[in-house]
Coordinates of C-alpha atoms in Angstrom, one line a residue:
Chain I
M1 CA 125.5 77.1 -27.1
T2 CA 123.3 78.6 -29.7
Y3 CA 122.5 77.8 -33.6
E4 CA 122.2 79.9 -36.1
F5 CA 120.2 79.1 -38.7
D6 CA 122.0 80.0 -42.4
F7 CA 119.8 79.7 -45.0
G8 CA 121.0 82.4 -46.9
A9 CA 124.0 79.9 -47.4
V10 CA 121.4 77.4 -48.9
L11 CA 119.7 79.9 -50.5
G12 CA 123.0 81.1 -53.3
Y13 CA 122.3 77.5 -55.0
W14 CA 119.1 78.6 -56.0
P15 CA 120.8 77.8 -59.7
L16 CA 121.2 74.3 -58.7
L17 CA 117.7 73.9 -56.6
L18 CA 115.7 75.2 -60.0
Q19 CA 117.3 73.0 -61.9
G20 CA 116.2 70.0 -59.6
T21 CA 113.0 71.2 -59.4
L22 CA 112.8 71.0 -63.3
T23 CA 114.0 67.9 -63.6
T24 CA 111.6 66.6 -61.0
L25 CA 108.6 67.9 -63.0
R26 CA 109.8 66.3 -65.4
L27 CA 110.2 63.3 -64.1
T28 CA 106.9 63.5 -63.2
L29 CA 105.1 64.8 -66.0
F30 CA 107.0 61.8 -68.4
S31 CA 105.9 58.8 -65.9
T32 CA 102.5 60.1 -65.5
V33 CA 102.1 60.5 -69.0
F34 CA 103.1 56.9 -69.8
G35 CA 102.4 55.5 -66.3
I36 CA 98.9 56.3 -67.9
L37 CA 98.8 54.6 -71.1
I38 CA 100.4 51.6 -68.9
G39 CA 97.3 52.3 -66.6
A40 CA 94.4 52.1 -69.1
F41 CA 95.9 49.6 -71.4
C42 CA 96.3 47.0 -68.4
A43 CA 93.0 47.8 -66.4
L44 CA 91.2 47.3 -69.9
V45 CA 93.3 43.8 -70.2
K46 CA 92.2 42.8 -66.4
T47 CA 88.8 44.0 -67.3
G48 CA 87.9 42.1 -70.6
G49 CA 91.0 40.1 -71.5
P50 CA 92.0 36.5 -72.3
Q51 CA 92.6 35.1 -69.2
W52 CA 96.5 34.1 -69.1
A53 CA 96.6 38.3 -69.9
R54 CA 94.6 39.0 -66.9
T55 CA 96.7 36.5 -64.5
I56 CA 100.3 38.5 -66.2
V57 CA 99.0 42.1 -65.4
G58 CA 97.3 40.8 -62.1
L59 CA 100.8 39.5 -61.1
Y60 CA 102.4 43.0 -62.5
V61 CA 100.6 45.1 -59.9
E62 CA 100.3 42.7 -57.1
F63 CA 103.8 42.2 -57.3
I64 CA 104.9 46.4 -57.7
R65 CA 102.0 46.7 -54.8
N66 CA 103.8 44.8 -52.3
T67 CA 107.3 46.0 -53.2
P68 CA 109.2 49.3 -52.4
L69 CA 109.8 51.8 -54.4
L70 CA 113.3 52.2 -54.3
I71 CA 114.1 48.5 -54.7
Q72 CA 112.4 48.1 -57.6
S73 CA 114.5 51.2 -59.0
Y74 CA 117.4 49.4 -57.9
F75 CA 116.6 46.2 -59.8
L76 CA 115.6 48.1 -62.5
I77 CA 118.5 50.4 -62.9
F78 CA 121.1 48.7 -61.7
G79 CA 119.8 45.3 -63.4
I80 CA 119.9 47.3 -67.2
A81 CA 123.0 48.5 -66.2
S82 CA 124.5 45.0 -65.6
M83 CA 123.8 43.5 -68.6
G84 CA 125.4 46.5 -70.5
L85 CA 123.6 48.3 -71.9
R86 CA 124.2 51.9 -70.6
L87 CA 120.9 54.4 -70.3
P88 CA 120.8 57.8 -70.0
I89 CA 120.5 58.2 -65.6
L90 CA 117.1 60.7 -66.5
V91 CA 115.5 57.2 -69.4
G92 CA 116.2 54.3 -66.6
A93 CA 114.6 56.8 -63.4
T94 CA 111.4 57.7 -66.0
I95 CA 111.7 53.9 -66.5
A96 CA 111.6 52.3 -63.1
L97 CA 109.3 55.4 -62.4
T98 CA 106.5 54.2 -64.9
V99 CA 106.7 50.5 -64.1
N100 CA 105.3 51.8 -60.7
I101 CA 103.3 54.3 -61.3
G102 CA 101.4 52.3 -64.0
A103 CA 100.4 49.3 -61.6
Y104 CA 98.5 51.8 -58.9
T105 CA 97.0 52.9 -62.0
T106 CA 95.8 49.9 -63.4
E107 CA 94.5 49.6 -60.1
I108 CA 92.6 52.5 -59.9
V109 CA 91.7 53.4 -63.7
R110 CA 90.1 49.3 -63.3
A111 CA 87.5 50.7 -60.6
G112 CA 86.4 53.5 -62.7
I113 CA 86.0 50.7 -65.5
E114 CA 83.9 48.2 -63.4
S115 CA 81.7 51.0 -62.7
I116 CA 80.7 51.7 -66.1
H117 CA 77.0 50.7 -66.4
R118 CA 76.6 47.4 -68.2
G119 CA 72.8 49.3 -69.7
Q120 CA 75.9 52.2 -71.4
L121 CA 77.8 49.0 -73.3
E122 CA 74.2 47.5 -74.4
A123 CA 73.2 51.3 -74.6
A124 CA 76.3 52.1 -76.9
E125 CA 75.8 48.0 -79.2
C126 CA 72.3 48.8 -80.1
L127 CA 73.7 52.8 -81.0
G128 CA 76.3 50.1 -83.6
L129 CA 79.4 52.0 -82.6
S130 CA 82.4 50.4 -83.2
K131 CA 85.2 48.1 -80.6
V132 CA 87.1 51.0 -80.8
Q133 CA 84.7 53.5 -79.9
T134 CA 83.2 51.3 -77.3
Y135 CA 86.3 50.8 -75.4
L136 CA 87.3 54.8 -76.0
H137 CA 83.4 56.4 -75.4
I138 CA 82.1 54.8 -73.9
I139 CA 84.3 52.6 -71.1
I140 CA 88.3 54.8 -70.8
R141 CA 86.6 58.4 -71.4
P142 CA 83.7 58.4 -68.2
A143 CA 85.8 55.5 -66.1
L144 CA 88.5 58.6 -66.2
E145 CA 86.7 60.8 -64.9
R146 CA 85.4 59.0 -62.0
V147 CA 88.4 58.1 -60.8
Y148 CA 90.2 61.0 -62.1
P149 CA 90.6 63.2 -58.0
A150 CA 92.6 59.4 -57.3
L151 CA 94.3 59.3 -59.9
A152 CA 95.2 63.1 -59.6
S153 CA 96.3 62.5 -55.8
Q154 CA 98.6 59.3 -57.1
Y155 CA 100.5 61.3 -59.1
V156 CA 101.1 63.6 -56.6
L157 CA 102.4 60.8 -54.2
L158 CA 104.4 60.2 -57.4
M159 CA 106.2 63.7 -57.4
L160 CA 107.3 63.4 -54.0
A161 CA 108.4 59.4 -54.0
S162 CA 110.4 60.5 -57.2
S163 CA 112.8 62.2 -54.7
I164 CA 113.8 57.9 -53.6
L165 CA 115.2 58.1 -57.1
S166 CA 118.2 60.7 -55.8
S167 CA 119.8 57.2 -54.5
V168 CA 120.7 56.4 -58.0
G169 CA 122.3 59.3 -58.5
V170 CA 119.6 61.4 -60.4
E171 CA 119.9 64.7 -59.7
E172 CA 115.7 65.8 -58.8
L173 CA 115.4 68.8 -56.2
F174 CA 116.1 65.5 -53.7
G175 CA 119.2 64.8 -55.4
M176 CA 120.1 68.3 -55.6
S177 CA 120.8 68.5 -51.1
N178 CA 124.0 66.1 -51.4
R179 CA 125.6 68.2 -53.4
I180 CA 124.8 71.6 -51.0
Q181 CA 125.1 69.4 -48.3
S182 CA 129.0 68.8 -48.6
D183 CA 129.6 71.9 -49.8
T184 CA 127.8 74.5 -46.9
F185 CA 127.3 71.9 -44.2
R186 CA 123.8 73.5 -43.2
N187 CA 122.1 69.7 -43.4
F188 CA 118.9 70.8 -41.5
E189 CA 118.9 74.6 -43.0
V190 CA 119.1 72.3 -47.3
F191 CA 115.9 69.3 -45.2
V192 CA 113.5 73.0 -44.2
V193 CA 114.1 74.8 -47.9
L194 CA 113.7 71.1 -49.6
G195 CA 110.7 71.1 -47.7
I196 CA 109.3 74.4 -48.6
L197 CA 110.0 73.6 -52.0
Y198 CA 108.1 70.3 -52.2
L199 CA 104.9 72.1 -50.3
I200 CA 104.9 74.2 -52.9
L201 CA 105.2 71.7 -56.0
A202 CA 103.0 69.9 -54.8
V203 CA 100.3 72.5 -54.5
V204 CA 101.4 73.3 -58.0
V205 CA 101.2 69.9 -58.9
R206 CA 97.6 69.6 -57.8
A207 CA 96.5 72.6 -59.7
G208 CA 97.7 72.1 -62.9
F209 CA 96.1 68.6 -62.7
S210 CA 92.8 70.5 -61.7
L211 CA 93.0 72.7 -64.4
L212 CA 93.8 69.5 -67.0
G213 CA 90.9 68.5 -65.4
L214 CA 88.4 71.0 -66.3
A215 CA 90.1 71.2 -69.7
L216 CA 89.6 67.2 -70.0
F217 CA 86.1 66.6 -69.2
P218 CA 84.2 69.5 -70.2
R219 CA 80.8 67.2 -69.5
R220 CA 81.2 67.4 -65.9
R221 CA 82.9 71.0 -65.7
K222 CA 79.6 72.3 -66.8
L223 CA 77.3 69.2 -64.8
G224 CA 79.4 71.4 -62.1
T225 CA 80.3 68.9 -60.7
S226 CA 83.5 69.7 -58.2
L227 CA 86.8 67.2 -59.3
Chain S
M1 CA 124.8 32.8 -54.2
N2 CA 126.4 32.7 -51.2
S3 CA 124.8 31.8 -47.2
A4 CA 126.7 34.5 -45.7
F5 CA 124.7 37.2 -48.4
I6 CA 121.2 35.7 -47.6
I7 CA 121.6 35.5 -43.5
S8 CA 122.5 39.7 -44.0
L9 CA 119.6 39.9 -46.2
L10 CA 117.4 37.8 -43.5
Q11 CA 119.3 41.0 -40.5
G12 CA 118.4 43.7 -43.0
L13 CA 114.6 42.2 -43.0
L14 CA 114.6 42.0 -39.5
G15 CA 115.4 45.2 -38.9
T16 CA 112.7 46.0 -41.5
V17 CA 110.5 44.6 -39.8
I18 CA 112.0 46.2 -36.0
L19 CA 111.4 49.7 -37.8
S20 CA 107.6 49.1 -38.8
I21 CA 105.8 47.4 -35.6
L22 CA 107.5 51.1 -34.2
T23 CA 106.6 52.9 -36.3
F24 CA 102.9 51.5 -36.3
I25 CA 102.8 51.2 -32.9
F26 CA 104.0 55.2 -31.9
G27 CA 101.7 56.6 -35.4
G28 CA 98.8 54.9 -34.7
I29 CA 99.1 56.4 -31.2
L30 CA 99.9 59.9 -33.0
G31 CA 97.3 59.4 -35.7
F32 CA 94.3 58.5 -33.4
L33 CA 95.1 61.7 -31.4
I34 CA 95.6 63.5 -34.9
A35 CA 91.7 61.6 -35.9
L36 CA 90.0 62.9 -32.6
A37 CA 91.9 66.5 -33.0
R38 CA 90.2 67.1 -36.7
I39 CA 87.1 66.0 -35.7
S40 CA 87.1 68.5 -32.1
P41 CA 84.4 70.8 -32.6
V42 CA 87.1 73.6 -31.3
A43 CA 88.2 75.7 -35.1
V44 CA 91.7 76.3 -33.8
I45 CA 92.2 72.7 -33.4
S46 CA 90.6 70.9 -36.2
R47 CA 92.2 73.3 -38.8
G48 CA 95.9 73.6 -37.3
T49 CA 95.0 69.6 -37.3
G50 CA 95.1 69.8 -40.6
V51 CA 97.5 72.2 -41.5
Y52 CA 99.5 69.4 -39.7
I53 CA 98.1 66.9 -42.4
E54 CA 98.5 68.8 -45.2
I55 CA 102.5 69.4 -44.4
L56 CA 103.2 66.2 -44.0
Q57 CA 101.7 65.1 -47.2
G58 CA 102.8 67.5 -48.8
M59 CA 106.3 66.9 -48.4
P60 CA 108.9 63.4 -49.2
L61 CA 109.4 61.0 -47.0
L62 CA 112.7 61.4 -47.3
V63 CA 112.8 64.9 -46.5
L64 CA 110.8 64.3 -43.3
M65 CA 113.9 62.1 -42.7
G66 CA 116.4 64.8 -43.0
L67 CA 114.5 67.1 -40.0
C68 CA 113.8 64.5 -37.3
F69 CA 117.5 63.5 -38.3
Y70 CA 119.6 66.7 -38.1
G71 CA 116.5 68.9 -35.9
P72 CA 117.2 67.6 -33.1
G73 CA 120.8 68.3 -32.4
I74 CA 120.4 72.2 -34.1
F75 CA 117.6 72.5 -30.9
G76 CA 120.0 71.3 -28.3
Y77 CA 119.1 68.2 -27.5
D78 CA 120.8 64.9 -27.7
S79 CA 121.1 63.9 -31.6
L80 CA 119.4 61.0 -32.5
S81 CA 120.3 57.5 -33.3
P82 CA 119.5 56.3 -36.5
L83 CA 116.9 53.9 -35.5
Q84 CA 115.1 56.2 -33.5
A85 CA 115.4 59.1 -36.4
A86 CA 114.1 57.0 -38.4
T87 CA 111.2 55.7 -36.5
F88 CA 110.7 59.2 -35.9
A89 CA 110.1 60.9 -38.9
L90 CA 108.4 57.4 -39.8
T91 CA 105.9 58.0 -36.8
L92 CA 105.3 61.8 -38.2
Y93 CA 104.4 61.1 -41.6
S94 CA 102.4 58.1 -40.4
S95 CA 100.8 59.7 -38.3
A96 CA 98.9 61.6 -41.0
Y97 CA 98.1 59.6 -43.0
L98 CA 96.4 57.5 -40.4
G99 CA 94.5 60.5 -38.6
E100 CA 92.8 61.4 -42.4
I101 CA 91.6 57.4 -42.5
W102 CA 90.9 56.8 -39.3
R103 CA 89.0 60.8 -39.3
G104 CA 87.3 59.3 -41.9
C105 CA 86.2 56.3 -40.6
L106 CA 84.7 58.2 -36.6
Q107 CA 82.7 60.5 -39.8
S108 CA 81.8 57.5 -41.4
V109 CA 79.2 56.3 -38.3
A110 CA 76.2 57.8 -38.9
K111 CA 75.1 61.2 -37.2
P112 CA 72.2 59.2 -35.5
Q113 CA 74.3 57.2 -33.5
W114 CA 76.0 60.6 -32.8
E115 CA 73.0 62.4 -31.6
A116 CA 70.8 59.2 -30.6
A117 CA 74.5 58.7 -28.0
E118 CA 74.3 62.9 -26.9
C119 CA 69.9 62.6 -26.1
L120 CA 70.9 59.9 -23.9
G121 CA 73.2 62.2 -22.1
I122 CA 76.1 59.7 -22.2
G123 CA 78.7 61.6 -22.0
R124 CA 81.6 62.3 -24.6
W125 CA 84.3 60.1 -23.5
H126 CA 81.6 58.0 -22.9
R127 CA 79.3 58.1 -26.5
M128 CA 83.8 57.9 -28.4
R129 CA 84.5 54.7 -26.0
H130 CA 81.3 52.3 -26.1
V131 CA 79.0 54.0 -28.7
I132 CA 81.5 55.9 -32.0
L133 CA 85.1 54.0 -31.8
P134 CA 83.3 50.1 -31.6
Q135 CA 81.7 50.9 -35.1
A136 CA 84.3 52.8 -36.4
L137 CA 86.7 50.4 -35.8
R138 CA 85.2 47.9 -37.9
I139 CA 85.1 50.0 -41.2
A140 CA 88.6 51.5 -39.8
T141 CA 90.5 47.8 -39.9
P142 CA 90.7 47.4 -43.3
P143 CA 93.0 50.2 -44.5
T144 CA 94.0 50.5 -41.7
V145 CA 95.9 46.9 -42.2
G146 CA 96.5 48.3 -46.5
F147 CA 98.6 50.9 -44.9
M148 CA 100.7 48.7 -43.0
V149 CA 102.1 47.6 -46.2
Q150 CA 102.5 51.6 -47.4
I151 CA 104.6 51.6 -43.6
I152 CA 106.7 48.4 -44.5
K153 CA 107.6 50.4 -48.0
N154 CA 108.5 53.3 -46.5
T155 CA 110.5 51.4 -43.7
S156 CA 112.9 51.0 -47.1
I157 CA 114.3 54.7 -47.4
A158 CA 115.5 54.7 -44.0
S159 CA 118.9 53.9 -44.9
L160 CA 119.1 56.9 -47.0
V161 CA 119.2 59.7 -45.2
V162 CA 119.6 58.5 -41.5
G163 CA 121.8 55.8 -42.6
Y164 CA 119.9 52.9 -40.8
A165 CA 121.0 49.1 -41.6
E166 CA 117.7 47.7 -43.1
L167 CA 116.7 45.2 -45.6
S168 CA 116.9 47.8 -48.7
Y169 CA 120.4 49.3 -47.3
N170 CA 121.8 45.3 -46.9
A171 CA 120.9 43.9 -50.5
K172 CA 122.6 47.0 -52.0
I173 CA 125.3 46.8 -49.6
I174 CA 126.0 43.0 -51.1
N175 CA 125.2 44.0 -54.8
N176 CA 127.9 46.8 -54.3
S177 CA 130.9 43.9 -54.0
T178 CA 128.6 41.1 -55.7
F179 CA 127.6 42.9 -58.8
Q180 CA 124.4 40.5 -59.2
P181 CA 121.6 43.2 -59.0
F182 CA 118.7 40.4 -60.5
L183 CA 119.7 38.0 -58.0
Y184 CA 120.2 40.1 -54.5
F185 CA 117.7 42.6 -55.2
G186 CA 115.5 40.3 -56.8
I187 CA 115.9 37.7 -53.4
A188 CA 115.2 40.8 -51.5
A189 CA 111.9 42.5 -53.4
L190 CA 110.2 38.5 -52.5
M191 CA 111.4 38.9 -48.8
Y192 CA 109.5 42.2 -49.1
F193 CA 106.7 40.8 -51.3
A194 CA 105.8 37.5 -48.7
V195 CA 105.9 40.0 -45.9
C196 CA 103.5 42.8 -48.0
Y197 CA 101.3 40.8 -49.9
P198 CA 99.2 38.4 -47.1
L199 CA 98.3 41.8 -45.0
S200 CA 97.4 43.3 -49.1
V201 CA 95.1 40.0 -49.0
Q202 CA 94.0 39.8 -45.8
S203 CA 93.1 43.6 -46.1
R204 CA 90.7 42.9 -48.8
V205 CA 89.6 39.6 -47.2
L206 CA 88.3 42.0 -44.9
E207 CA 86.7 45.0 -46.7
R208 CA 84.6 41.7 -48.7
K209 CA 83.5 40.8 -44.7
L210 CA 82.4 44.2 -44.4
N211 CA 80.8 44.6 -47.2
V212 CA 78.4 41.5 -46.5
A213 CA 77.3 42.5 -43.3
N214 CA 76.3 46.1 -44.9
R215 CA 74.3 44.5 -47.6

């Protein structure tokens, strides 16, 4: 018995696939933006905050990094629903992904902040920069610049991991596969198509981060160091 | 809280541990071969494994699980049991990451070590076995222990496509009948934490020790 591949049946569902791709990208975009904000804030707290705040951030980071995203999403999304709050599923998914990626971002940015030389801070003080100015221009920006490649690959992983949110009913790219499978019974072909789409997405997202990096860090662009 | 539910969660945890151990053994073996192939002087082999790694790191584990679950049947083999399919997919997935980690470790052994071994007329196999590997092993231990945490966390999605009953799956089933997500997913999360956190700490301790030796 030989199996006849039928990719046409799957590709006929391209509107669903396109819609799923857009949802995946949107989820990734939102959780990237919020994740960077949370990560940068928590990293600042962890390197220079009061002891109690450091402990809280430390617990948050350790707990998230040592439990699976799936359980975190179940906990948050089903938990919020059980309290009677009705959130749109995309909002819930963004919250779950943001909480998750925020912890990873914290660790990466913290490493960047710790790599800032003390002399830089002393120089900023001597130049009379305010505390906020020092944070923004002397600490956060160079720190982000230094860890940018690590951040970018973490966010590509986030894009791939967002497929897990299909299990709580988010109709992103992977979630669409269920519908196509039950219509066509072409399980294997569906997964081949999904695999190729995700590979393309990974390349696109990675390229997007490279371009963004060139725009964000002109100093590095001038020095010609690669991102 | 019901004791039957806790037992069910513990059974799920056992499933998680079994799948993690199988993955680590097979993924480790394949990953080691991948690392060797990646630094092979033969361009076809090293580039070929490069493509293999790119592909596996560019798609979600869930997609890989689907391919491993439905693929064998289509190509005329017996279809795999959930545990087999999950192990298969996680092995491929881990081999790509472990291969990259270990390639880095092999290459971080100082170049003169490779050259000195060659000058002394030590054969390729012996050079790898007695000169390079003992040094690379020390460097490789902290990131490898760290990656075991990733493997354990990744087993949590083995129930989604493939249907292997592990901790997350049992937690979901319990929640479906009790509607107490904070309680049961919280306990499940604590169980994952109890397994993963010691490994994370161990990885950090090993790393610090290694740095002391290098100072």
